[in-house]
XYZ file of C-alpha atoms in Angstrom:
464
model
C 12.289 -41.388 -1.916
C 13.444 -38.364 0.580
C 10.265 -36.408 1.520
C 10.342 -33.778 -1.016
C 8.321 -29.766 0.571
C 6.762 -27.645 -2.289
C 6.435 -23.918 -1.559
C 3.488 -22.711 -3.240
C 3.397 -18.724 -3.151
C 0.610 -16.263 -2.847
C 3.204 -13.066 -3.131
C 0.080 -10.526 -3.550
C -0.958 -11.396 0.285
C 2.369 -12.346 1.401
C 2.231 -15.823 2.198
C 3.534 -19.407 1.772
C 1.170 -22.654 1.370
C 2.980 -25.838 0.800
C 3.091 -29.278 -0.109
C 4.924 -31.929 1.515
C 4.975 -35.435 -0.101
C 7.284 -38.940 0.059
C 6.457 -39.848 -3.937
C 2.863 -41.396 -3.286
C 1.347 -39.425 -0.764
C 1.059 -35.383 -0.110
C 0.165 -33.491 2.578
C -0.903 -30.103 2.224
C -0.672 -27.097 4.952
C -2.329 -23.763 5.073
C -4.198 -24.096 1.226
C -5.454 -20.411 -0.026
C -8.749 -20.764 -1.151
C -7.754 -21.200 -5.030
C -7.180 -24.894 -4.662
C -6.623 -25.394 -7.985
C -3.227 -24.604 -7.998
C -2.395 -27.297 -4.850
C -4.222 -29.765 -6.911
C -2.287 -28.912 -10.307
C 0.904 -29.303 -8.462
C 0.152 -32.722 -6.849
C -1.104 -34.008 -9.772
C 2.169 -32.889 -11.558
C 3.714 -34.781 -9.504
C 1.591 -37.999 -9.544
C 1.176 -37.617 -5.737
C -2.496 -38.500 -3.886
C -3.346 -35.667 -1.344
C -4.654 -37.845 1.900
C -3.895 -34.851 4.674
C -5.022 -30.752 4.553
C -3.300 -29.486 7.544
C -4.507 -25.836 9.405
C -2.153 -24.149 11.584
C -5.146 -21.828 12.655
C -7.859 -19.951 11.775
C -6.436 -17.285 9.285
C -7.152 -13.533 9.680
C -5.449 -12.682 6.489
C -7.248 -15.221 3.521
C -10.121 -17.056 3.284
C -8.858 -20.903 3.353
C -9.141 -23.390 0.751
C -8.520 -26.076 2.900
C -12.196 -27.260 3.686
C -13.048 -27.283 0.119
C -10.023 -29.168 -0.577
C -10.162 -32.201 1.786
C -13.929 -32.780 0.162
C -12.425 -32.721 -3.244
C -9.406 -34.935 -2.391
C -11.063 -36.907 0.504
C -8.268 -35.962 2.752
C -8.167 -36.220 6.345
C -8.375 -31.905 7.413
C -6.681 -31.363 10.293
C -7.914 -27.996 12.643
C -6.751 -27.239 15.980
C -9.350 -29.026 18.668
C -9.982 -25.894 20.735
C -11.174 -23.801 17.712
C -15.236 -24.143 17.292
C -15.971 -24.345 13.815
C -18.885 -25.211 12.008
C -17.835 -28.204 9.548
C -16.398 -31.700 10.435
C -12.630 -32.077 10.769
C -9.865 -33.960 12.332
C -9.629 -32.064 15.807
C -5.848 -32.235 16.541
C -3.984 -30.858 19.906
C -0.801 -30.296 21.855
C 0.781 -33.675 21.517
C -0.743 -35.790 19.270
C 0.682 -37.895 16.674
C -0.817 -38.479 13.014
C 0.805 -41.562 10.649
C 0.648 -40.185 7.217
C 2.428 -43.073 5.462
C 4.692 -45.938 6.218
C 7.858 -43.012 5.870
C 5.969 -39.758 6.632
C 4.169 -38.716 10.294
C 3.084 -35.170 11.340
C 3.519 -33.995 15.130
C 0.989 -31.464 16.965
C 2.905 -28.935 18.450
C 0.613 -26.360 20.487
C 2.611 -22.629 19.882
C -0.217 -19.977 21.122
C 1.015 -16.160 20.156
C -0.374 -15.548 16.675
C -3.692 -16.892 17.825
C -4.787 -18.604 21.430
C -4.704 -22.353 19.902
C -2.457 -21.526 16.893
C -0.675 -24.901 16.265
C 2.725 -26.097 14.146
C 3.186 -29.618 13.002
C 6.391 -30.988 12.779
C 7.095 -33.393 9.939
C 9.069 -36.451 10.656
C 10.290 -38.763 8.064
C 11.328 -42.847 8.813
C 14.866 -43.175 9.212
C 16.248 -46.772 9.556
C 13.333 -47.958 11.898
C 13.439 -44.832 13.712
C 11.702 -41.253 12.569
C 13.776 -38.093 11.984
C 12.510 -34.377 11.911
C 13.185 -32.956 8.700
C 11.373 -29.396 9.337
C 8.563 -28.048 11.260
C 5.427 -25.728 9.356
C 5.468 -22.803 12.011
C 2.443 -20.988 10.838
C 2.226 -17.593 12.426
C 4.641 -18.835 14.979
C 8.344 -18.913 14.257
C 8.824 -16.813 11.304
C 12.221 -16.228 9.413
C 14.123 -13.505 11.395
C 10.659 -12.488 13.227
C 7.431 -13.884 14.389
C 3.311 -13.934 13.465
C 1.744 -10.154 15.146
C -0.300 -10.691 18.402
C -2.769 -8.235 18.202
C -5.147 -9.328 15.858
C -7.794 -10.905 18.197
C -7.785 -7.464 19.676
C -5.644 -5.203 21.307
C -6.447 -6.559 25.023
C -5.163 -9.519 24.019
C -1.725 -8.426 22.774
C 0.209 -8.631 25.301
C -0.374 -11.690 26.459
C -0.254 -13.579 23.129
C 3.296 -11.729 22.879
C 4.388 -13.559 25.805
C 2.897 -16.920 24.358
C 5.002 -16.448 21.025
C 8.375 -15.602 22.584
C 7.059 -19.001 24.741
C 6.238 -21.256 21.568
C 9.367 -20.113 19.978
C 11.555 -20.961 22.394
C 9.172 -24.685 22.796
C 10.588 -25.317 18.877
C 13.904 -24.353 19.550
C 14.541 -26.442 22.342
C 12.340 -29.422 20.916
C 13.895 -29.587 17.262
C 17.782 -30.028 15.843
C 19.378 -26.641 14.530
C 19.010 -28.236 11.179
C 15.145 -28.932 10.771
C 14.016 -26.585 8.194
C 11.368 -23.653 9.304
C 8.630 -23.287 6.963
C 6.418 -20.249 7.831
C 3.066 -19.368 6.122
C 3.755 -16.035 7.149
C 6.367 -13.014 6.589
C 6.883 -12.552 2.949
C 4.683 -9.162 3.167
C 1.415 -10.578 5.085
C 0.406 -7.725 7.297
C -0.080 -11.341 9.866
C 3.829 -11.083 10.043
C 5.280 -8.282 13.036
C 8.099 -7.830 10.539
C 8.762 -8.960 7.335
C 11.248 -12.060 6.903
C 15.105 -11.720 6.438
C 15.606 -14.615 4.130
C 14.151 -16.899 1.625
C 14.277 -20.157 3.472
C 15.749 -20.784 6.981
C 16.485 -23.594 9.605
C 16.060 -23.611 13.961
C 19.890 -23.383 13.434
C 19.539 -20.235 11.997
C 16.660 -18.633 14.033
C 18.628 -19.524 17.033
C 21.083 -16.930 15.408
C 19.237 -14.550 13.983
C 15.656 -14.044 15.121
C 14.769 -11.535 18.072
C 11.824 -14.054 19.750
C 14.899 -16.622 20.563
C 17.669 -14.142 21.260
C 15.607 -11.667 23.579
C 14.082 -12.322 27.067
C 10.448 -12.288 27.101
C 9.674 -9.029 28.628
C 11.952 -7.411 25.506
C 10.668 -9.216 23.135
C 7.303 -8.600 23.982
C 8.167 -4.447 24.451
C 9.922 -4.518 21.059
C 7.348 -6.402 19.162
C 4.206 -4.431 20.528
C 5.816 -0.901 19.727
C 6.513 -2.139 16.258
C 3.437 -3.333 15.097
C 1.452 -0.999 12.796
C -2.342 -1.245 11.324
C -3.507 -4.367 9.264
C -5.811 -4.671 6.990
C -9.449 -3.931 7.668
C -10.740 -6.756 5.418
C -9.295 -9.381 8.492
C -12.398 -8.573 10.159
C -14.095 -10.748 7.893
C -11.778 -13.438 7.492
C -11.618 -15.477 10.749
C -15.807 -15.616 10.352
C -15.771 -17.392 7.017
C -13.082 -19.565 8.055
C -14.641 -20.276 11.493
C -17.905 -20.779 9.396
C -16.494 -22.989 6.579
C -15.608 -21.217 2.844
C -18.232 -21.673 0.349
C -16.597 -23.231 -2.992
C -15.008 -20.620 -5.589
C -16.598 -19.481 -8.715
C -13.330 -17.988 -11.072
C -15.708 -17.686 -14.209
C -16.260 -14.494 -16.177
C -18.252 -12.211 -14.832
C -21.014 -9.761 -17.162
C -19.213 -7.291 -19.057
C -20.139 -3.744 -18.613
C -20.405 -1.193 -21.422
C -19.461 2.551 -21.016
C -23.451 3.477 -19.954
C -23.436 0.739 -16.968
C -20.225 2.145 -16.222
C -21.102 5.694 -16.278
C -23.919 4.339 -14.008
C -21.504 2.436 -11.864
C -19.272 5.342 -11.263
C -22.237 7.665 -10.517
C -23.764 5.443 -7.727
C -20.457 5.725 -5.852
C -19.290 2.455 -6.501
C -15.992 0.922 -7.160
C -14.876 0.957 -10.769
C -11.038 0.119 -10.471
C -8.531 0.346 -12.865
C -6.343 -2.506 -13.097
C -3.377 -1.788 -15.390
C 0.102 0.056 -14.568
C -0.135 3.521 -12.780
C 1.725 4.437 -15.848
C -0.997 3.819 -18.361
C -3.393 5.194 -15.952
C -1.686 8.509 -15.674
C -1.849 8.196 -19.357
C -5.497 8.187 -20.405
C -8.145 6.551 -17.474
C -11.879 6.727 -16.874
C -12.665 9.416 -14.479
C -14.098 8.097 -11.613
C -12.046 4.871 -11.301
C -9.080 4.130 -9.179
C -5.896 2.992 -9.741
C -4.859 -0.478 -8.200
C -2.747 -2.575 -10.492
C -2.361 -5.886 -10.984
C 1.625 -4.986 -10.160
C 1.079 -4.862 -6.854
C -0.867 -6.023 -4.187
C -4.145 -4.882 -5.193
C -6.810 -7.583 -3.371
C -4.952 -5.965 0.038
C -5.159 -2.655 -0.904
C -8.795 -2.807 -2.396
C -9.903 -5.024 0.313
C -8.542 -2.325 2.810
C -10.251 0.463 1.350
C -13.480 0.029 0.254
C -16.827 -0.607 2.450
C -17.275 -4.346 2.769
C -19.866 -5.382 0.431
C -20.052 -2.455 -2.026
C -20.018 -4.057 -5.726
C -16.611 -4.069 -7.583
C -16.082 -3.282 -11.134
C -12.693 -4.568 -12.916
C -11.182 -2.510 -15.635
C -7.854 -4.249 -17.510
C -6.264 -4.240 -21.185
C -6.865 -8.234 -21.002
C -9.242 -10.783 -20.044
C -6.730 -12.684 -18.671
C -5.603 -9.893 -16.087
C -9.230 -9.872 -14.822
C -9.178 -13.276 -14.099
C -6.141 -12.977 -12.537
C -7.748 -10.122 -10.352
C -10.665 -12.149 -9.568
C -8.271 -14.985 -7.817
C -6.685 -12.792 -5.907
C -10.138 -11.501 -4.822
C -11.567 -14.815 -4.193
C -8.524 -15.129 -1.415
C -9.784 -12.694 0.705
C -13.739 -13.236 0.493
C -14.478 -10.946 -2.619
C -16.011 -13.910 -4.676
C -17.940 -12.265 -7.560
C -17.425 -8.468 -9.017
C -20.124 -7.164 -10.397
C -18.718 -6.256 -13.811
C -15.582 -6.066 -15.810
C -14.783 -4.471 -19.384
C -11.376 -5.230 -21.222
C -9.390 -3.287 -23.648
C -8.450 0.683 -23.609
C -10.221 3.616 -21.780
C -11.471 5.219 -25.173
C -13.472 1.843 -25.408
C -14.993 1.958 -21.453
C -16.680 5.487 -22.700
C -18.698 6.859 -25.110
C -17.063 10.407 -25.400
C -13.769 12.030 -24.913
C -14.965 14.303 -21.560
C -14.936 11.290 -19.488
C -11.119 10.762 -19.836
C -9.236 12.135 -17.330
C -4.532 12.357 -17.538
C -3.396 12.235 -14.179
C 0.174 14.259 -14.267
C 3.007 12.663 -12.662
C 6.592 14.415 -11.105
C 9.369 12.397 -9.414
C 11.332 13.651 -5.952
C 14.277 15.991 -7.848
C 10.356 17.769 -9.244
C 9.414 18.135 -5.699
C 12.964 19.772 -4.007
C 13.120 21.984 -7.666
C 9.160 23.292 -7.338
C 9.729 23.902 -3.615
C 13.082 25.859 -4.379
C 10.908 28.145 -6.685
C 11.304 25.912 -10.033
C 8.597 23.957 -10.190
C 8.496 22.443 -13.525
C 6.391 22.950 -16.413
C 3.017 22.012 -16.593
C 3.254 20.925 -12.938
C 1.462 22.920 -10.125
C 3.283 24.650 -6.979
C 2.587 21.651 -4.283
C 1.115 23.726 -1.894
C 0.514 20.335 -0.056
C 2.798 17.264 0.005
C 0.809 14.255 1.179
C 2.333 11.254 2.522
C -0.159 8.205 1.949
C 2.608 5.309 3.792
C 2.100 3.808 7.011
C 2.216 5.086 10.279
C 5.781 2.885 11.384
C 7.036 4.318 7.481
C 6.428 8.101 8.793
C 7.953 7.827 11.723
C 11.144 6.505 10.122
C 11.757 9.476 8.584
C 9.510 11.831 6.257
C 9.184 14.926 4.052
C 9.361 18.369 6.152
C 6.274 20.092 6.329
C 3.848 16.837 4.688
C 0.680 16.127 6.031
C 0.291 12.337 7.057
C -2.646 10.204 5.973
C -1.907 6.690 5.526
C -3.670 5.680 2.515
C -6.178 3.268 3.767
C -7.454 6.359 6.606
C -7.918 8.315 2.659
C -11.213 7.847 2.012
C -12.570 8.779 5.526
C -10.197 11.599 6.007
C -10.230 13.315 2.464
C -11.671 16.781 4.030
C -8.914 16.651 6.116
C -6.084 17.579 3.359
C -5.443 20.891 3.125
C -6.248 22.902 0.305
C -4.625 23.440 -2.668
C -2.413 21.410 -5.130
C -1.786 18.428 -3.655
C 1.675 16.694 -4.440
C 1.005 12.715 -3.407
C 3.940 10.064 -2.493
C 4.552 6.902 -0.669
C 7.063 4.442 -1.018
C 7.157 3.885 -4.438
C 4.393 5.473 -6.346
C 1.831 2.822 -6.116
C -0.264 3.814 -3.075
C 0.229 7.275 -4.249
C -1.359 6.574 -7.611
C -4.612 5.013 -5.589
C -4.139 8.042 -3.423
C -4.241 10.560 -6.580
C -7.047 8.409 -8.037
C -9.229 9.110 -4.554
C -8.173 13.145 -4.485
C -8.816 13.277 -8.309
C -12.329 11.602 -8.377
C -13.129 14.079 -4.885
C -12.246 16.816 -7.459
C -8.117 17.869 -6.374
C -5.862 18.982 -8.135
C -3.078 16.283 -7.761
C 0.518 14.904 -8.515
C 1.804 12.069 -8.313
C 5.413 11.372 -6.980
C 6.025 8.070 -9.181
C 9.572 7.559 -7.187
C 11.340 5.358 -4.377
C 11.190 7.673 -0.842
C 14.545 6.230 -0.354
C 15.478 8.492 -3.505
C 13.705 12.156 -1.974
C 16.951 13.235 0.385
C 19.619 12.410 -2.245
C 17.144 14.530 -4.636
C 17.259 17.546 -1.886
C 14.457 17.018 -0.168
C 14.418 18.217 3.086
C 13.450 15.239 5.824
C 12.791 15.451 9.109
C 12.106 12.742 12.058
């Protein structure tokens, strides 16, 4: 059969593993570290997985591959130049690995998202002969942009900028427009400069549409650096583990807490968080917690804002939604929280005064209250805070907010002004982990639970 590509998706970090397999054997590229899933699929599919395939060391996930070539017995492929401490296949620039009698992968060295980042470009037998059906790009050649360059450090930025626009350009001249380009990158990963234009793409089609092949290198490189915003703090800890070699997951159940231990929790300043919809927080919620549900991407947010290492409480209506949080955990080096308790916030407590409402307005609440009509029940904002990112406030904001982006929150809290604070970001997530963080620092709060693209069609005044 035609070599058939599986795109397995990790949408709460952004990113793309996948599977690649002629009927009998599978080879598997950039694996998050819940294997499980890769080896469902394969075995779904009645394939044998004899190759795990790194394009480099990740910065955004802890990888599964390791753990997954000793399960399978595959061959794990890691670039030759990176020092790690585990055995592997040490591939480079220009080497050549069979897979089967109709599949081979070829090394292609494409520096820019990392010094020895690598893509692999899978050729299938053709009539005696070998034909490139696609190439997995990594952090390299993303769809409509590229992997970010500054994540070994910002002295190293530039440079690595010039490499990508270099390794772009390497793919583009090496493979036909039609060989398919499949990224790990750009689906929301803060690894991607920009986030990707389309849901699948060819070398056709980046010739066409992607800045890194359509700019000179000098632009490119201006452009890209002056785009690039903050990533998550977690990444610190993710090349380490990966350079080290991941320790096997535990997804069990972890203890359940009762409301004393988490009265006790709370009270020691660690993180109790609340994992159902902002709605149903603002509802009825545990004072003390914070709001980061399982809607959205909580293991970045969480992962951004808390100190590394501080124990983790889980709070969700199901048992099933906590294991779901604890996967997503697992992916980015959180392996075991130190509690959980399922069901409603009446059950986590042991008497009424330790539920806390947390009162909620939309942007048309905002331009009435500031015209002089605030609504009912709603305080005068006497502060609007604006919790997005440093490239989203400088596209446009609300006149006369104060800017804290929310993972700068928990070290800057002093620094909001005082009085009732009205909180927004893009949507109403952030700004319901925002609230959560004002509330438990004792604020009067609101949150705006509405799209920013909504506030100047509402008559909110915005400025530049």
């Amino acid at each position: 059969m035609a070599v058939e590509v599986s795109v397995i998706t990790t949408s709460s970090l952004g990113d793309r593993s996948y599977l690649a397999t002629d009927g009998q054997v599978a080879i598997v590229v950039d694996p998050q570290r819940d294997i499980d899933r890769v080896m469902y699929l394969a075995g779904e599919k009645g394939v044998r997985i004899t190759h795990v395939v790194e394009t480099h060391i990740h910065n955004d996930y802890v990888s599964g591959g390791l753990e997954l070539a000793r399960i399978t017995g595959a061959r794990y492929l890691v670039a030759a130049a990176d020092e790690v401490g585990f055995g592997r296949l040490a591939v480079s620039d220009g080497d050549t690995v069979p897979v089967s009698d109709t599949l081979r992968l070829r090394v292609v060295g494409t520096p820019g998202h990392t010094f020895h980042h690598l893509s692999y470009v899978l050729d299938e037998a053709d009539g005696g002969d070998w034909r490139p059906v696609g190439v997995f790009t990594g952090g390299s050649l993303l769809f409509g942009t590229t992997g970010r360059t500054d994540l070994l450090g910002q002295q190293h930025a530039h440079d690595l900028a010039h490499h990508q626009h270099a390794s772009a350009k390497r793919l583009a001249d090496l493979l036909p427009d039609g060989a398919q380009v499949w990224p790990t990158h750009g689906f929301g990963s803060f690894c991607s400069a920009s986030q990707a234009d389309a849901p699948e793409s060819t070398i056709g089609r980046e010739k066409q549409a992607n800045p890194v092949l359509r700019l000179a290198a000098d632009d490119f490189v201006t452009e890209t650096l002056a785009g690039l915003d903050a990533y998550p703090a977690y990444y610190a800890h993710m090349g380490v583990a990966n350079t080290a070699g991941p320790a096997p997951v535990d997804l069990t159940p972890v203890a359940r807490a009762d409301a004393a231990e988490l009265r006790e929790r709370i009270a020691a300043g660690q993180w109790v968080v609340d994992l159902r919809h902002r709605k149903a927080y603002a509802t009825s919620h545990l004072a003390g917690t914070v709001s980061l549900g399982l809607d959205g991407p909580m293991s970045t947010w969480l992962g951004w804002l808390i100190d590394w290492g501080v124990p983790i409480t889980l709070l969700a209506e199901t048992a099933e939604q906590v294991a779901d949080a604890q996967r997503e955990l697992v992916r980015i080096g959180i392996d075991r929280p130190a509690a959980q308790a399922t069901g409603q916030p009446e059950q986590w407590t042991d008497g009424p005064e330790h539920l806390r409402e947390l009162r909620m307005a939309d942007f048309p609440a905002l331009a009435a209250a500031r015209a002089g009509n605030t609504p009912a029940g709603l305080p005068d904002p006497q502060v609007v805070l604006d919790v997005r990112m440093t490239n989203e406030w400088k596209a446009g904001h609300v006149e006369g907010a104060v800017h804290v982006p929310l993972p700068d929150l928990p070290e800057r809290l002093a620094e909001v002004p005082d009085g009732a604070v009205w909180v927004h970001c893009g949507s109403g997530y952030r700004a319901t982990a925002a609230a959560s963080l004002l509330a438990n620092a004792g604020r009067e709060v609101v949150v705006i639970d509405d799209k920013f693209d909504r506030a100047g069609a509402a008559g909110v005044a915005l400025t530049d």
